[in-house]
Tab-separated table of C-alpha atoms and ligand atoms in Angstrom:
chain	number	residue	atom	x	y	z
A	64	UNK	CA	-55.327	-33.522	19.222
A	65	UNK	CA	-57.226	-36.557	20.365
A	66	UNK	CA	-60.857	-36.782	19.271
A	67	UNK	CA	-61.908	-37.223	22.878
A	68	UNK	CA	-60.108	-37.886	26.143
A	69	UNK	CA	-60.109	-41.624	25.495
A	70	UNK	CA	-58.873	-41.812	21.908
A	71	UNK	CA	-55.105	-41.869	21.309
A	72	UNK	CA	-53.440	-38.882	19.658
A	73	UNK	CA	-52.373	-39.388	16.031
A	74	UNK	CA	-49.194	-38.016	14.561
A	75	UNK	CA	-49.585	-35.142	12.114
A	76	UNK	CA	-47.084	-37.039	9.976
A	77	UNK	CA	-49.682	-39.659	9.224
A	78	UNK	CA	-51.707	-38.147	6.329
A	79	UNK	CA	-53.954	-41.199	5.621
A	80	UNK	CA	-57.493	-40.645	6.974
A	81	UNK	CA	-58.146	-44.382	7.200
A	82	UNK	CA	-54.937	-45.243	9.116
A	83	UNK	CA	-55.516	-42.190	11.330
A	84	UNK	CA	-58.909	-43.681	12.271
A	85	UNK	CA	-57.335	-47.050	12.965
A	86	UNK	CA	-54.826	-45.452	15.323
A	87	UNK	CA	-57.540	-43.392	16.968
A	88	UNK	CA	-59.740	-46.441	17.477
A	89	UNK	CA	-56.785	-48.099	19.228
A	90	UNK	CA	-56.379	-50.729	16.527
A	91	UNK	CA	-52.887	-49.707	15.428
A	92	UNK	CA	-50.083	-47.939	17.264
A	93	UNK	CA	-49.347	-44.343	16.336
A	94	UNK	CA	-45.655	-45.025	15.662
A	95	UNK	CA	-44.176	-48.320	14.560
A	96	UNK	CA	-46.283	-51.333	13.454
A	97	UNK	CA	-45.144	-54.598	11.840
A	98	UNK	CA	-46.300	-55.143	8.275
A	99	UNK	CA	-48.154	-58.228	9.491
A	100	UNK	CA	-50.010	-56.150	12.096
A	101	UNK	CA	-51.014	-53.469	9.565
A	102	UNK	CA	-52.174	-56.117	7.103
A	103	UNK	CA	-54.109	-58.131	9.677
A	104	UNK	CA	-55.879	-55.072	11.143
A	105	UNK	CA	-56.857	-53.690	7.744
A	106	UNK	CA	-58.190	-57.037	6.442
A	107	UNK	CA	-60.032	-57.626	9.745
A	108	UNK	CA	-61.631	-54.143	9.656
A	109	UNK	CA	-62.567	-54.558	5.990
A	110	UNK	CA	-64.414	-57.735	6.820
A	111	UNK	CA	-66.742	-55.706	9.079
A	112	UNK	CA	-67.857	-53.617	6.100
A	113	UNK	CA	-71.089	-54.071	4.109
A	114	UNK	CA	-70.806	-57.390	2.204
A	115	UNK	CA	-67.689	-58.354	4.195
A	116	UNK	CA	-65.172	-57.013	1.627
A	117	UNK	CA	-62.058	-59.076	1.188
A	118	UNK	CA	-58.885	-56.987	0.752
A	119	UNK	CA	-55.833	-58.798	-0.652
A	120	UNK	CA	-53.283	-58.910	2.155
A	121	UNK	CA	-50.382	-59.020	-0.386
A	122	UNK	CA	-51.416	-55.708	-1.917
A	123	UNK	CA	-51.647	-54.020	1.500
A	124	UNK	CA	-48.225	-55.387	2.404
A	125	UNK	CA	-46.769	-54.066	-0.839
A	126	UNK	CA	-48.135	-50.557	-0.224
A	127	UNK	CA	-46.949	-50.498	3.404
A	128	UNK	CA	-43.519	-51.857	2.460
A	129	UNK	CA	-42.857	-48.825	0.251
A	130	UNK	CA	-44.567	-46.278	2.430
A	131	UNK	CA	-41.539	-44.849	4.189
A	132	UNK	CA	-39.259	-44.685	1.181
A	133	UNK	CA	-38.678	-46.503	-2.100
A	134	UNK	CA	-34.927	-46.934	-2.027
A	135	UNK	CA	-34.249	-50.684	-1.940
A	136	UNK	CA	-32.652	-50.608	1.556
A	137	UNK	CA	-35.695	-48.818	2.991
A	138	UNK	CA	-38.080	-51.212	1.295
A	139	UNK	CA	-36.191	-54.196	2.638
A	140	UNK	CA	-36.107	-52.654	6.101
A	141	UNK	CA	-39.888	-51.998	5.940
A	142	UNK	CA	-40.648	-55.420	4.493
A	143	UNK	CA	-38.588	-57.142	7.141
A	144	UNK	CA	-39.539	-55.153	10.108
A	145	UNK	CA	-42.171	-52.569	10.203
A	146	UNK	CA	-43.827	-49.480	8.861
A	147	UNK	CA	-43.452	-46.184	10.618
A	148	UNK	CA	-46.939	-44.752	10.685
A	149	UNK	CA	-45.794	-41.455	12.137
A	150	UNK	CA	-43.348	-40.870	9.272
A	151	UNK	CA	-45.516	-41.250	6.175
A	152	UNK	CA	-45.497	-37.532	5.472
A	153	UNK	CA	-42.996	-36.738	2.682
A	154	UNK	CA	-42.680	-40.449	1.859
A	155	UNK	CA	-43.337	-41.711	-1.690
A	156	UNK	CA	-47.088	-42.068	-1.113
A	157	UNK	CA	-47.408	-38.407	-0.001
A	158	UNK	CA	-49.005	-36.579	-2.913
A	159	UNK	CA	-48.215	-33.228	-1.188
A	160	UNK	CA	-51.621	-31.626	-1.775
A	161	UNK	CA	-52.386	-33.278	-5.065
A	162	UNK	CA	-55.199	-35.305	-3.378
A	163	UNK	CA	-58.383	-33.985	-1.851
A	164	UNK	CA	-56.457	-31.534	0.300
A	165	UNK	CA	-58.895	-32.231	3.141
A	166	UNK	CA	-55.930	-32.641	5.560
A	167	UNK	CA	-53.350	-29.897	5.490
A	168	UNK	CA	-49.643	-30.475	6.117
A	169	UNK	CA	-50.311	-30.452	9.875
A	170	UNK	CA	-53.139	-32.987	9.427
A	171	UNK	CA	-55.763	-30.373	10.362
A	172	UNK	CA	-59.052	-30.686	8.520
A	173	UNK	CA	-59.579	-27.893	5.963
A	174	UNK	CA	-63.321	-27.314	6.298
A	175	UNK	CA	-63.867	-25.918	2.735
A	176	UNK	CA	-62.130	-28.925	1.220
A	177	UNK	CA	-64.176	-31.332	3.340
A	178	UNK	CA	-67.360	-29.522	2.368
A	179	UNK	CA	-66.299	-29.800	-1.329
A	180	UNK	CA	-66.884	-33.578	-1.111
A	181	UNK	CA	-70.611	-32.864	-1.340
A	182	UNK	CA	-70.164	-31.131	-4.689
A	183	UNK	CA	-69.361	-34.518	-6.165
A	184	UNK	CA	-72.020	-36.387	-4.217
A	185	UNK	CA	-75.686	-37.063	-4.984
A	186	UNK	CA	-78.752	-38.403	-3.134
A	187	UNK	CA	-78.418	-42.162	-2.545
A	188	UNK	CA	-80.897	-44.716	-1.163
A	189	UNK	CA	-79.535	-46.921	1.592
A	190	UNK	CA	-80.482	-50.641	1.735
A	191	UNK	CA	-83.226	-49.739	4.196
A	192	UNK	CA	-84.574	-47.120	1.790
A	193	UNK	CA	-83.324	-43.983	3.580
A	194	UNK	CA	-81.960	-41.121	1.485
A	195	UNK	CA	-78.599	-39.610	2.205
A	196	UNK	CA	-75.709	-37.867	0.395
A	197	UNK	CA	-73.243	-40.323	-1.032
A	198	UNK	CA	-70.411	-40.868	-3.491
A	199	UNK	CA	-70.391	-43.844	-5.853
A	200	UNK	CA	-67.392	-44.990	-7.856
A	201	UNK	CA	-68.097	-42.752	-10.889
A	202	UNK	CA	-68.494	-39.729	-8.609
A	203	UNK	CA	-65.250	-40.589	-6.815
A	204	UNK	CA	-63.457	-40.917	-10.164
A	205	UNK	CA	-64.806	-37.521	-11.147
A	206	UNK	CA	-63.487	-36.047	-7.887
A	207	UNK	CA	-60.062	-37.665	-8.249
A	208	UNK	CA	-59.757	-36.340	-11.823
A	209	UNK	CA	-60.667	-32.860	-10.627
A	210	UNK	CA	-58.187	-33.102	-7.744
A	211	UNK	CA	-55.481	-34.137	-10.170
A	212	UNK	CA	-56.394	-31.340	-12.589
A	213	UNK	CA	-56.334	-28.780	-9.773
A	214	UNK	CA	-52.809	-29.821	-8.880
A	215	UNK	CA	-51.374	-29.028	-12.383
A	216	UNK	CA	-47.812	-27.823	-12.053
A	217	UNK	CA	-47.233	-29.448	-8.671
A	218	UNK	CA	-48.201	-33.063	-9.269
A	219	UNK	CA	-46.414	-36.232	-10.262
A	220	UNK	CA	-47.849	-38.605	-12.878
A	221	UNK	CA	-47.886	-41.354	-10.287
A	222	UNK	CA	-50.214	-39.273	-8.061
A	223	UNK	CA	-53.244	-40.111	-10.198
A	224	UNK	CA	-52.408	-43.813	-9.916
A	225	UNK	CA	-51.934	-43.567	-6.160
A	226	UNK	CA	-55.418	-42.065	-5.843
A	227	UNK	CA	-56.835	-45.336	-7.276
A	228	UNK	CA	-55.510	-47.092	-4.181
A	229	UNK	CA	-57.198	-44.618	-1.839
A	230	UNK	CA	-60.797	-43.489	-2.464
A	231	UNK	CA	-61.931	-46.594	-4.428
A	232	UNK	CA	-60.458	-48.821	-1.665
A	233	UNK	CA	-62.213	-46.729	0.923
A	234	UNK	CA	-65.406	-47.334	-1.058
A	235	UNK	CA	-64.705	-51.036	-0.982
A	236	UNK	CA	-64.106	-51.036	2.779
A	237	UNK	CA	-66.413	-48.350	4.157
A	238	UNK	CA	-69.010	-48.265	1.362
A	239	UNK	CA	-72.665	-49.018	1.919
A	240	UNK	CA	-74.600	-51.372	-0.310
A	241	UNK	CA	-77.364	-49.041	-1.374
A	242	UNK	CA	-80.460	-49.826	-3.380
A	243	UNK	CA	-78.728	-48.571	-6.542
A	244	UNK	CA	-75.166	-49.750	-5.819
A	245	UNK	CA	-72.300	-49.138	-3.466
A	246	UNK	CA	-71.563	-45.632	-2.194
A	247	UNK	CA	-69.556	-43.813	0.465
A	248	UNK	CA	-71.827	-41.971	2.892
A	249	UNK	CA	-70.720	-38.323	2.986
A	250	UNK	CA	-71.615	-38.233	6.699
A	251	UNK	CA	-69.418	-41.204	7.447
A	252	UNK	CA	-66.483	-39.811	5.454
A	253	UNK	CA	-66.825	-36.533	7.328
A	254	UNK	CA	-66.766	-38.418	10.600
A	255	UNK	CA	-63.648	-40.340	9.428
A	256	UNK	CA	-61.779	-37.069	8.810
A	257	UNK	CA	-63.175	-34.926	11.603
A	258	UNK	CA	-63.436	-37.451	14.446
A	259	UNK	CA	-61.106	-40.182	13.138
A	260	UNK	CA	-63.893	-42.643	13.667
A	261	UNK	CA	-64.996	-45.679	11.680
A	262	UNK	CA	-68.753	-46.162	11.254
A	263	UNK	CA	-70.352	-47.633	14.360
A	264	UNK	CA	-71.876	-50.430	12.250
A	265	UNK	CA	-68.262	-51.606	11.633
A	266	UNK	CA	-66.661	-50.949	15.060
A	267	UNK	CA	-69.446	-52.852	16.845
A	268	UNK	CA	-68.377	-55.992	14.976
A	269	UNK	CA	-64.769	-55.699	16.135
A	270	UNK	CA	-65.497	-56.007	19.783
B	166	HEM	C1	-57.671	-50.152	3.289
B	166	HEM	C2	-56.606	-49.422	3.436
B	166	HEM	C3	-56.532	-47.959	3.080
B	166	HEM	C4	-57.498	-47.084	2.718
B	166	HEM	C5	-58.996	-47.311	2.547
B	166	HEM	C6	-56.841	-45.795	2.558
B	166	HEM	C7	-57.526	-44.634	2.137
B	166	HEM	C8	-56.877	-43.402	1.909
B	166	HEM	C9	-57.591	-42.213	1.482
B	166	HEM	C10	-59.050	-42.090	1.151
B	166	HEM	C11	-56.655	-41.215	1.391
B	166	HEM	C12	-56.954	-39.764	1.137
B	166	HEM	C13	-56.586	-39.183	-0.162
B	166	HEM	C14	-57.068	-37.759	-0.258
B	166	HEM	O1	-57.277	-37.025	0.748
B	166	HEM	O2	-57.234	-37.333	-1.363
B	166	HEM	C15	-55.368	-41.793	1.758
B	166	HEM	C16	-54.203	-41.138	1.759
B	166	HEM	C17	-52.991	-41.740	2.170
B	166	HEM	N1	-52.745	-43.007	2.565
B	166	HEM	FE1	-54.152	-44.442	2.793
B	166	HEM	N2	-55.532	-45.913	2.818
B	166	HEM	C18	-55.269	-47.218	3.156
B	166	HEM	C19	-54.072	-47.825	3.507
B	166	HEM	C20	-52.889	-47.163	3.546
B	166	HEM	C21	-51.604	-47.764	3.882
B	166	HEM	C22	-51.420	-49.232	4.255
B	166	HEM	C23	-50.679	-46.769	3.841
B	166	HEM	C24	-49.223	-46.849	4.166
B	166	HEM	C25	-48.726	-47.532	5.090
B	166	HEM	C26	-51.358	-45.537	3.440
B	166	HEM	C27	-50.775	-44.314	3.285
B	166	HEM	C28	-51.435	-43.159	2.843
B	166	HEM	C29	-50.759	-41.932	2.651
B	166	HEM	C30	-49.259	-41.598	2.822
B	166	HEM	C31	-51.733	-41.007	2.159
B	166	HEM	C32	-51.589	-39.516	1.816
B	166	HEM	C33	-51.573	-39.420	0.364
B	166	HEM	C34	-51.759	-37.964	-0.026
B	166	HEM	O3	-50.851	-37.226	-0.053
B	166	HEM	O4	-52.904	-37.623	-0.363
B	166	HEM	N3	-52.704	-45.797	3.321
B	166	HEM	N4	-55.569	-43.146	2.041
């Protein structure tokens, strides 16, 4: 379902909240994108974040190249051509519920799992001195460890490593430079999942 009549629909086979927002914001297509396009868009969006974070293009390319399958032919095909953003579900990066579980297998937001974010958060002071709920790196690590623990019996060892390329990178891109360090605003993460929207402070710089 589109977030509003103007935002494009996003395939339920795209389980990445960040890529879903990029599609919804009209920055990436819902289906097939070239690796160059994915890398350019992500690095450009990252630059609009607090402190103009610099994401290494090579690392993004490497993730995207393996996203639809890790057999050598598939990787070569992805690396040469494109990544299929509407076919990430069940690919090698899909942790099949071993992550936060905020998006179910149909990419619907599970409210209880979204609300659970706050259990790991604490009060943070923004740069302008306002207080809000937020998650810093150590709180994100705590959450990822708990997510991994919760998935005992249905997780792969690699899932815990994959998590390090998700929440901490989101912190790098969408984090706010608060008075006591960088944190993800719980409100902004909720908006990312629920409305598939990037923070206005970032979008306004893309125009
Ligand atoms: C700056 C770039 C990116 C950020 C910040 C980001 C962030 C995230 C986050 C926070 C999650 C959620 C994990 C959870 O719910 O526990 C996630 C999941 C996922 N991401 Fe991304 N992502 C990025 C780029 C990519 C790229 C380039 C791909 C592949 C083309 C990708 C594929 C996925 C997939 C398949 C999942 C689902 C994993 C699961 O089962 O939990 N992401 N990402």
